Short mmCIF file of C-alpha atoms in Angstrom, two decimals:
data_model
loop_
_atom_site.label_atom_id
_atom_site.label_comp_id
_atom_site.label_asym_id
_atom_site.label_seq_id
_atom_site.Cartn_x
_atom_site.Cartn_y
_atom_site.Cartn_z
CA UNK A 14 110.64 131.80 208.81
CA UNK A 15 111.16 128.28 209.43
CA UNK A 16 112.28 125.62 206.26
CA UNK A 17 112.98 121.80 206.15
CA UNK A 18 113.97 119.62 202.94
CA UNK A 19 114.22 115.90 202.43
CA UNK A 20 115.27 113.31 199.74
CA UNK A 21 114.14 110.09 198.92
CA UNK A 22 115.18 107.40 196.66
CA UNK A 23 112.30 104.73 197.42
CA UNK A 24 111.22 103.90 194.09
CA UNK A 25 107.61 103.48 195.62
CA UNK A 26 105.86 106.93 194.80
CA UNK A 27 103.68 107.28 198.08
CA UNK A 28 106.29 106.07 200.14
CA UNK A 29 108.61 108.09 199.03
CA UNK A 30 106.36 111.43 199.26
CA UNK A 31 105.22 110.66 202.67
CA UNK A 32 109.36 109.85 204.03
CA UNK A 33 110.19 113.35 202.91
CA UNK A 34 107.49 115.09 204.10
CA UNK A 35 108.08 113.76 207.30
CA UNK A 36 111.37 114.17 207.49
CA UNK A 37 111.16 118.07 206.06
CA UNK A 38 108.37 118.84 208.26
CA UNK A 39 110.53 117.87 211.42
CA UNK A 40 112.46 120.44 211.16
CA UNK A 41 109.76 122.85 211.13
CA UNK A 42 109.40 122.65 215.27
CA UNK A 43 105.85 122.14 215.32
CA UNK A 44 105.02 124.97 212.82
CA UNK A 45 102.66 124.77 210.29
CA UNK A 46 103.75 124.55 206.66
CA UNK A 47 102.67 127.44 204.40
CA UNK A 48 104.27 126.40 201.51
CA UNK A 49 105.76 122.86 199.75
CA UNK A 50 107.58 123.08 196.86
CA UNK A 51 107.67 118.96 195.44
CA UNK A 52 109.70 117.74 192.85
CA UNK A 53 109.54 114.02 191.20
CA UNK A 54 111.33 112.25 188.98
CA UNK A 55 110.06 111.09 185.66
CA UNK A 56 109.51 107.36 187.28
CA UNK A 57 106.69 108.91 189.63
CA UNK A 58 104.95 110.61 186.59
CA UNK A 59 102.13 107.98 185.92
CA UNK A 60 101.92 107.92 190.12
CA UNK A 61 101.92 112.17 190.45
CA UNK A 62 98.97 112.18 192.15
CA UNK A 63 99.81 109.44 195.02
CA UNK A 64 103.07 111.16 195.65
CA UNK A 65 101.27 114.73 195.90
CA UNK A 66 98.36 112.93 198.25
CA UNK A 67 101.32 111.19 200.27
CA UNK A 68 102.62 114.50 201.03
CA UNK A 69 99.75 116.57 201.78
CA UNK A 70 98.23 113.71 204.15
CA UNK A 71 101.89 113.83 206.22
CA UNK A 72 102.69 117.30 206.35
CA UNK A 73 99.18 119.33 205.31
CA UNK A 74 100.98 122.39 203.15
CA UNK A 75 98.42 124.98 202.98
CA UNK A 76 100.05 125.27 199.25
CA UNK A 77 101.66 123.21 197.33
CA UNK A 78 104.01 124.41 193.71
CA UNK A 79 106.38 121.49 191.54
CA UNK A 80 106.80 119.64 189.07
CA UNK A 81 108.01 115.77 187.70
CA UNK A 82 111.27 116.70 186.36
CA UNK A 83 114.68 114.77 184.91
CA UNK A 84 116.66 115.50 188.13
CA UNK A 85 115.86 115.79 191.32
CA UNK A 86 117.47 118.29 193.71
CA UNK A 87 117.47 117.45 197.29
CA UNK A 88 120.54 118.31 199.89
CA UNK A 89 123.79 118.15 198.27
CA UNK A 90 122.85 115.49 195.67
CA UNK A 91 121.13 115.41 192.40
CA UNK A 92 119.55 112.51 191.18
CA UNK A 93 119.88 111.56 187.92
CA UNK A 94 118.16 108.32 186.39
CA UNK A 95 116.89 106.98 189.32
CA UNK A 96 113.38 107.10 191.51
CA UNK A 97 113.50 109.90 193.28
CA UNK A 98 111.01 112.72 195.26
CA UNK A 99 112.50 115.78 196.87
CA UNK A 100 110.33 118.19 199.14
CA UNK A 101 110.76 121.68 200.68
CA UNK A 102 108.74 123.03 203.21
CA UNK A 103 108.44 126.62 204.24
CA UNK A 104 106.52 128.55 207.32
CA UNK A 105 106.25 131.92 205.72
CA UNK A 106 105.08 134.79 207.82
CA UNK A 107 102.65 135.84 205.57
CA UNK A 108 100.06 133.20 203.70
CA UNK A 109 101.42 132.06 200.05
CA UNK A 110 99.13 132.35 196.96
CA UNK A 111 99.55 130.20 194.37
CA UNK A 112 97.95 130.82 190.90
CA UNK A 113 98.02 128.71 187.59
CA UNK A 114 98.71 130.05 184.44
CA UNK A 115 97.84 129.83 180.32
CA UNK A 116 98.58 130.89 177.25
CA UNK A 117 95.91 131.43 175.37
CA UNK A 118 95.54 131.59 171.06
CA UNK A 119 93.11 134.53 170.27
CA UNK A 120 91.53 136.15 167.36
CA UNK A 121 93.88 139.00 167.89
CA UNK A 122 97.19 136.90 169.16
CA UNK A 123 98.33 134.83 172.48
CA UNK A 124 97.20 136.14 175.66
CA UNK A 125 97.93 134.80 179.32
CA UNK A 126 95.32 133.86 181.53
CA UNK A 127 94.30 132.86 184.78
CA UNK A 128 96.12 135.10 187.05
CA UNK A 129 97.28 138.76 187.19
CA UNK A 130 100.53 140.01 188.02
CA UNK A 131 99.57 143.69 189.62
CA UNK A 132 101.50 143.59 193.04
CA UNK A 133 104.57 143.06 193.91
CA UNK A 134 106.44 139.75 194.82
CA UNK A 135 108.85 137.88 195.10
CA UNK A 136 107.63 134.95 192.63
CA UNK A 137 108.45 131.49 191.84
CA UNK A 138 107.52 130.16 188.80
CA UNK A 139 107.37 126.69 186.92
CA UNK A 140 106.07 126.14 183.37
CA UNK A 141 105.51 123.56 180.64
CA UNK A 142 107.95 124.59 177.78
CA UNK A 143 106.07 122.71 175.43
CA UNK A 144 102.53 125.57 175.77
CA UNK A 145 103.88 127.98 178.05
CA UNK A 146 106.09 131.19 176.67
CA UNK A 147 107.63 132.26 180.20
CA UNK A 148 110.31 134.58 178.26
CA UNK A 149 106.89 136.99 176.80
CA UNK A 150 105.35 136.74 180.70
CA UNK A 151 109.14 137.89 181.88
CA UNK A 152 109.28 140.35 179.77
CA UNK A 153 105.99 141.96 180.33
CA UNK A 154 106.28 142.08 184.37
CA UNK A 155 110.11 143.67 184.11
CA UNK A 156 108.07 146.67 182.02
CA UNK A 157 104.84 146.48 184.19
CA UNK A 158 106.43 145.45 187.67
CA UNK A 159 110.58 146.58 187.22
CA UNK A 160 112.37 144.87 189.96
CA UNK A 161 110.08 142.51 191.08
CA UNK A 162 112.54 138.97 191.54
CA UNK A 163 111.38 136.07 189.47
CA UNK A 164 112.89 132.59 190.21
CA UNK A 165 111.98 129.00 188.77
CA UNK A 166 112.62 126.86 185.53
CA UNK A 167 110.88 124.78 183.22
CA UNK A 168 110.01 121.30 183.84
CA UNK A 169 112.16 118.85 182.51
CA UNK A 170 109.76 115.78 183.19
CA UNK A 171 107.86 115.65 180.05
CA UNK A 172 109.30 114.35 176.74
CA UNK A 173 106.35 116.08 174.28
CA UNK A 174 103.57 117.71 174.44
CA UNK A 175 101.05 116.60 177.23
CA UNK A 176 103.44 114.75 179.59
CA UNK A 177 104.31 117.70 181.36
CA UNK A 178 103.52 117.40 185.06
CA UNK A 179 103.32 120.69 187.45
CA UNK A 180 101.88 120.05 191.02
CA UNK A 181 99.60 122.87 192.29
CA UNK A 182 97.88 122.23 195.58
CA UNK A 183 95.61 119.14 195.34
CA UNK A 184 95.79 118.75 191.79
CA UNK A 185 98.47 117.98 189.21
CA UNK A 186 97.87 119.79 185.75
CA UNK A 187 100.02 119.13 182.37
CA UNK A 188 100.03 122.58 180.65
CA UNK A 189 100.50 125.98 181.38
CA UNK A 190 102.25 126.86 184.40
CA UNK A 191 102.50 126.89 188.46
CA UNK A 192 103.81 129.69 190.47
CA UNK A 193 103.56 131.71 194.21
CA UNK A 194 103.77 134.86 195.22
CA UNK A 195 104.99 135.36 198.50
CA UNK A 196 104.45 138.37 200.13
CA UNK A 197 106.56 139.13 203.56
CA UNK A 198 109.58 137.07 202.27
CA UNK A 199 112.65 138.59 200.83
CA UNK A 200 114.32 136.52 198.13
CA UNK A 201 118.29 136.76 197.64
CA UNK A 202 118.77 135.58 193.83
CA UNK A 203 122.22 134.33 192.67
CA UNK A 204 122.09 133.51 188.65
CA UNK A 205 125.50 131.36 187.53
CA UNK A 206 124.79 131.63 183.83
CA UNK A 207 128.88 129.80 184.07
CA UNK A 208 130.45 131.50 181.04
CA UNK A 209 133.72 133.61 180.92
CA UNK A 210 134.21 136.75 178.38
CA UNK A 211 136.67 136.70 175.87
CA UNK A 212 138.02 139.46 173.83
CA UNK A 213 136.87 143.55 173.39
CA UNK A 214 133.53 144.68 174.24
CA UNK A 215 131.40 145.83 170.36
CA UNK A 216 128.78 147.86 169.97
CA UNK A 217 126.37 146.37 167.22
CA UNK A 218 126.38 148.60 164.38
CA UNK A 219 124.26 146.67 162.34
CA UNK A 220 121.76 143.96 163.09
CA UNK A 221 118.48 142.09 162.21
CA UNK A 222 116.39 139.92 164.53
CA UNK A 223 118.76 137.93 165.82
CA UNK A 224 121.49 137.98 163.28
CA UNK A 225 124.37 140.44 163.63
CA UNK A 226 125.80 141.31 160.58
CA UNK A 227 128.69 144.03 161.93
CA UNK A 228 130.30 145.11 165.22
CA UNK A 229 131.87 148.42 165.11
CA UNK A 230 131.43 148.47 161.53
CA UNK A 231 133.04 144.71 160.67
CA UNK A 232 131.39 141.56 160.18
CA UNK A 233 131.41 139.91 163.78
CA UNK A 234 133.01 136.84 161.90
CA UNK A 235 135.99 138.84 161.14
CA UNK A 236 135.87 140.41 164.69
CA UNK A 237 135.93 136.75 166.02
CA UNK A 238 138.91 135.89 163.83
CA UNK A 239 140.96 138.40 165.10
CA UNK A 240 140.16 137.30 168.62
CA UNK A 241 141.30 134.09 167.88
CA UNK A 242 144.72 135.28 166.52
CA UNK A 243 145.43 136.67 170.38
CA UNK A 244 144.09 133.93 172.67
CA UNK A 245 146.08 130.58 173.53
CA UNK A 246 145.36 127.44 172.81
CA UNK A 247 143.55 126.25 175.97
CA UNK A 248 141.35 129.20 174.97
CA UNK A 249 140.81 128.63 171.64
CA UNK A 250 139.77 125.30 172.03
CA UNK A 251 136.77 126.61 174.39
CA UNK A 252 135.59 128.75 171.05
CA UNK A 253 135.72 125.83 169.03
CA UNK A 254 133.60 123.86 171.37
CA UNK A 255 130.55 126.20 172.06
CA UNK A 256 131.13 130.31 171.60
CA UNK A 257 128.33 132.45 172.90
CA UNK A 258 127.32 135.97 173.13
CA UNK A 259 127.17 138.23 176.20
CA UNK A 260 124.43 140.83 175.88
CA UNK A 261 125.13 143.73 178.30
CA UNK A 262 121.70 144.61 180.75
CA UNK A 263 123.18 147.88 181.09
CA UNK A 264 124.07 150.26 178.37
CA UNK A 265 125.44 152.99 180.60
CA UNK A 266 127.64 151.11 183.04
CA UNK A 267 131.07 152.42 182.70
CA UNK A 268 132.93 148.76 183.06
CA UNK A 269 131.21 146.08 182.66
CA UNK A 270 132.31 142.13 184.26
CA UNK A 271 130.93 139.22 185.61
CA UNK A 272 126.97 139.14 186.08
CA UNK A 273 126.32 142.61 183.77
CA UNK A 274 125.76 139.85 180.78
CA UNK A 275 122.75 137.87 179.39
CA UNK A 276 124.30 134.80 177.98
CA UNK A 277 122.76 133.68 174.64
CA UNK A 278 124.42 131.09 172.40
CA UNK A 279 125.78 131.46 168.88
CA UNK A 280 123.02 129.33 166.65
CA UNK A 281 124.71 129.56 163.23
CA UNK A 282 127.44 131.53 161.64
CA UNK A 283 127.12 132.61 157.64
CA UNK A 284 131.50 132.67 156.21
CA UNK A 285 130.32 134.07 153.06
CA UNK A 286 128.93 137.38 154.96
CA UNK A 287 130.75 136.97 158.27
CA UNK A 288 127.18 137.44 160.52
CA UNK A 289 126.16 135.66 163.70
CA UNK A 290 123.00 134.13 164.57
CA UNK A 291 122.24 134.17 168.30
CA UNK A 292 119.38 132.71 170.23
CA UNK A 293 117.88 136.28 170.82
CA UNK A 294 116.58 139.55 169.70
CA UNK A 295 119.47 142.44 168.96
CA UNK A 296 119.02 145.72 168.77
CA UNK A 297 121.48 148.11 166.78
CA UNK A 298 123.22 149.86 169.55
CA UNK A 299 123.68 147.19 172.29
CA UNK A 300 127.01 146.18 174.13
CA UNK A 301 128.31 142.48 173.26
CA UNK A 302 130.97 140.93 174.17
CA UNK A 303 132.19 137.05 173.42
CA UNK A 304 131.90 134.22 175.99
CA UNK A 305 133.21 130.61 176.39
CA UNK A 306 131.65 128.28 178.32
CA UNK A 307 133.26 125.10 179.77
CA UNK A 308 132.94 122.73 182.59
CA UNK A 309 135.88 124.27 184.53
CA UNK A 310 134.75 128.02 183.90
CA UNK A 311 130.84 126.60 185.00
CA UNK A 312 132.22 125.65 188.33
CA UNK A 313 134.27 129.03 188.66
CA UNK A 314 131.97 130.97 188.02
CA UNK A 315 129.61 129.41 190.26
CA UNK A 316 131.84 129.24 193.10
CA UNK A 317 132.64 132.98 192.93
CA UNK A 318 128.92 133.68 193.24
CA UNK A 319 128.68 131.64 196.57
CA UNK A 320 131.85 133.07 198.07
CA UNK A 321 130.46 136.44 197.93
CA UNK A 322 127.25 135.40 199.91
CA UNK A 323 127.90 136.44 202.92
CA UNK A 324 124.43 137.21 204.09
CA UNK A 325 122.65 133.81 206.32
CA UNK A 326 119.83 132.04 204.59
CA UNK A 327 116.78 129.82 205.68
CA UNK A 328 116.99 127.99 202.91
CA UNK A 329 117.23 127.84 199.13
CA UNK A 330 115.62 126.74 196.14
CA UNK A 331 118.04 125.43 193.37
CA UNK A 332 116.90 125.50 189.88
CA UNK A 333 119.63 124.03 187.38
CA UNK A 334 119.98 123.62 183.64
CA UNK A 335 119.68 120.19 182.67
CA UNK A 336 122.41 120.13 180.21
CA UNK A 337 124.52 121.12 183.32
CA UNK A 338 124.99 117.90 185.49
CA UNK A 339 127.02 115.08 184.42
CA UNK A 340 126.40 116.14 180.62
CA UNK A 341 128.92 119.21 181.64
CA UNK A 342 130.91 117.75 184.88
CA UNK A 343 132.98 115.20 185.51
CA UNK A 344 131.90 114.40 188.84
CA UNK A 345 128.67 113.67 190.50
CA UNK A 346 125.94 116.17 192.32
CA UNK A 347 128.00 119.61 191.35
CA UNK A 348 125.86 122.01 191.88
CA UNK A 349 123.68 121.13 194.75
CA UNK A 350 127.28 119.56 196.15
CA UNK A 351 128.88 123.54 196.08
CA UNK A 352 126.06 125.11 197.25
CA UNK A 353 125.46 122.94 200.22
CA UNK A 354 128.64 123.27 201.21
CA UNK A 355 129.33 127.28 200.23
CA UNK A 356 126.27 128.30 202.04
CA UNK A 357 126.68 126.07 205.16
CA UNK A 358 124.33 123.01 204.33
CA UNK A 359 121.12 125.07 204.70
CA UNK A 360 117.70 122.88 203.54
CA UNK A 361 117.87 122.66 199.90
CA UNK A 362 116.26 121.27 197.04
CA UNK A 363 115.28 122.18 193.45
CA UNK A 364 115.62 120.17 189.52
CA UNK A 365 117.23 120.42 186.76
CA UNK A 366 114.83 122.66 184.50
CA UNK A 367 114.76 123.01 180.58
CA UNK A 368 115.56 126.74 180.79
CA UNK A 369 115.96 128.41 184.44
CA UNK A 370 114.35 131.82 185.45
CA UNK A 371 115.85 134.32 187.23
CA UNK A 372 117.28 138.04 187.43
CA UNK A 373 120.37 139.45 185.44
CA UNK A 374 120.73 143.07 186.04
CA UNK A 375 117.61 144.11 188.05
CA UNK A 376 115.59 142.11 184.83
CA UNK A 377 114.24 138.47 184.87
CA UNK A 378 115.05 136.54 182.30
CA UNK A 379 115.07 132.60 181.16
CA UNK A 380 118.30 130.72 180.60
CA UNK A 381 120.14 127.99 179.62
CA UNK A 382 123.11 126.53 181.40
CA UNK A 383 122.45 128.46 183.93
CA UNK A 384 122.26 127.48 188.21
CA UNK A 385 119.62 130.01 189.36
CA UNK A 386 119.67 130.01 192.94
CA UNK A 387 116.98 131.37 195.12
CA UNK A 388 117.86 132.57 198.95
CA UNK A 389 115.45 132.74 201.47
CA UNK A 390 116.20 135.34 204.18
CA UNK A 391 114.42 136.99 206.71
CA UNK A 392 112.90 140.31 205.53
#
């Protein structure tokens, strides 16, 4: 397995897409590309198809998967509010199939269409989060395919419905989503979701769609308050600027820590009952525990993920919240910056995503906030 990436700023679209095709495809040693994964920024969106035709004409990908996005991944930089095309090229050892996706409105309810998902993967996957429900499609293939890895985001390119644009092969399509299986590759998926627990674990004793109205048999409000009494300041001022809720994957692990949580924010909070509203389903039954989320625990967490990679890579695929970036950090490029340099400046490249895709726990899920970073090693 051979893999090349490339960045370029030229604010022409075609010119741009054929520079980093050529310069991805170099690295390649004469093999052919089975796979391109193409990112543009929004100011290539009226010009999608150039920059797609650019790239096949320079490289000829047998398949090609993307998306116009907000931020554009490429090496150790991200590229924020500025022309910009980024392009990864892979020689898999087995042929890549790509598929496109919909969700359909039926007599009887939504159903997907346009591709099955009966053998195994691994998968990347890019939707339109203005017509396309990934979290329904994740959860049906962890019940129908458990353990099958999952990686991707949603494209940040599109400000409504309709201006979404996801690249698939020769065409460019605006709903729905892209994705690949790619059978004879092994996938290595690290998922930041960059939050730090506070406080006891609870066990919800009493909830309702996604409000929790007691943990251990007290309003979660009052649980929360008591927390607060014990931490120090530094900490308490992380509540007060975002708290959110660690869901544990699984019930029966006897201690639980860093990466047994789904993250999911606190949306509202009622003081007259003391329950939480969360951006999720709970069940009565389930393992919580609080988490704070900050710019300095983001990059800790983060870093402690790549510091325990020790196995080499071909190259990776970085898919990173867009309220991450300079909205969170204080300096530029973090995350493609950390990785590049924790995992030894392998090709790279990737976007910012409006919700990221990956596995927590042996189950895929989609995020927010999150730096969902796909290995490729050899199987």
């Amino acid at each position: 397995m051979r893999i090349g990436a490339a960045l370029s700023t030229d604010p022409d679209p075609a010119t741009a897409g054929a520079e980093v095709a050529r310069v991805a495809w170099s690295s390649l040693d004469g093999a052919d590309a089975s796979l391109a994964l193409l990112v543009a920024s929004r100011h290539h969106a009226p010009s999608a198809a150039s920059v797609l035709d650019a790239v096949r004409r320079t490289a000829g990908p047998e398949r090609v998967v993307g998306c116009v996005a907000e931020t554009v991944v490429g090496g150790d930089r991200e590229v924020e509010g500025a022309p910009a095309v980024a392009v990864w090229l892979a020689s898999l050892p087995e042929p890549a199939e790509t598929f496109h996706m919909e969700f359909l409105d039926t007599s009887e309810g939504g159903v997907f269409a346009g591709y099955r998902f009966d053998r195994p993967g691994p998968y990347l996957l890019i939707g339109d989060p203005f017509s396309f429900p990934a979290d329904h499609l994740l959860k049906h293939m962890n019940e129908r395919l458990p353990g099958t890895v999952v990686m991707g985001g949603m494209a940040s390119g599109g400000m409504g419905p309709g201006e979404t644009r996801l690249f698939l092969d020769d065409r460019v399509v605006d709903e729905g989503a892209v994705g690949v299986r790619l059978p004879g590759v092994r996938i290595r998926p690290l998922v930041s979701q960059g939050c730090g627990p506070v406080g006891n674990v609870y066990t919800v004793t009493r909830a309702e769609g996604n409000v929790i109205h007691e943990l251990g048999g007290r309003p979660p409000l009052q649980r929360l308050q008591e927390l607060v009494e014990t931490l120090p300041p530094e900490d308490r001022e992380l509540l007060s600027r975002g708290l959110h809720v660690g869901r544990a994957i699984d019930e029966y692990k006897a201690e639980l820590e860093r990466g047994d949580f789904l993250i999911r924010g606190v949306t509202g909070v009622d003081p007259q009952s003391g329950a939480l509203a969360v951006g999720d389903q709970i069940e009565v039954g389930e393992t919580i525990q609080f988490h704070v989320r900050d710019s300095a625990t983001a990059d800790e967490d983060l870093r402690a993920l790549l510091e325990q990679e020790a196995e080499p890579a071909a190259g990776a695929l970085l898919f990173t919240c867009n309220g991450r970036g300079s909205r969170l950090f204080s300096v530029p490029d973090h995350d493609a910056s950390l990785v590049s340099k924790k995992l030894g400046g392998l090709p790279l490249a990737g976007f910012n995503c409006a919700g990221e895709i990956g596995p927590v726990g042996g189950k895929n899920f989609l995020h927010g906030f999150t730096a969902s970073i796909a290995l490729f090693v050899d199987a």
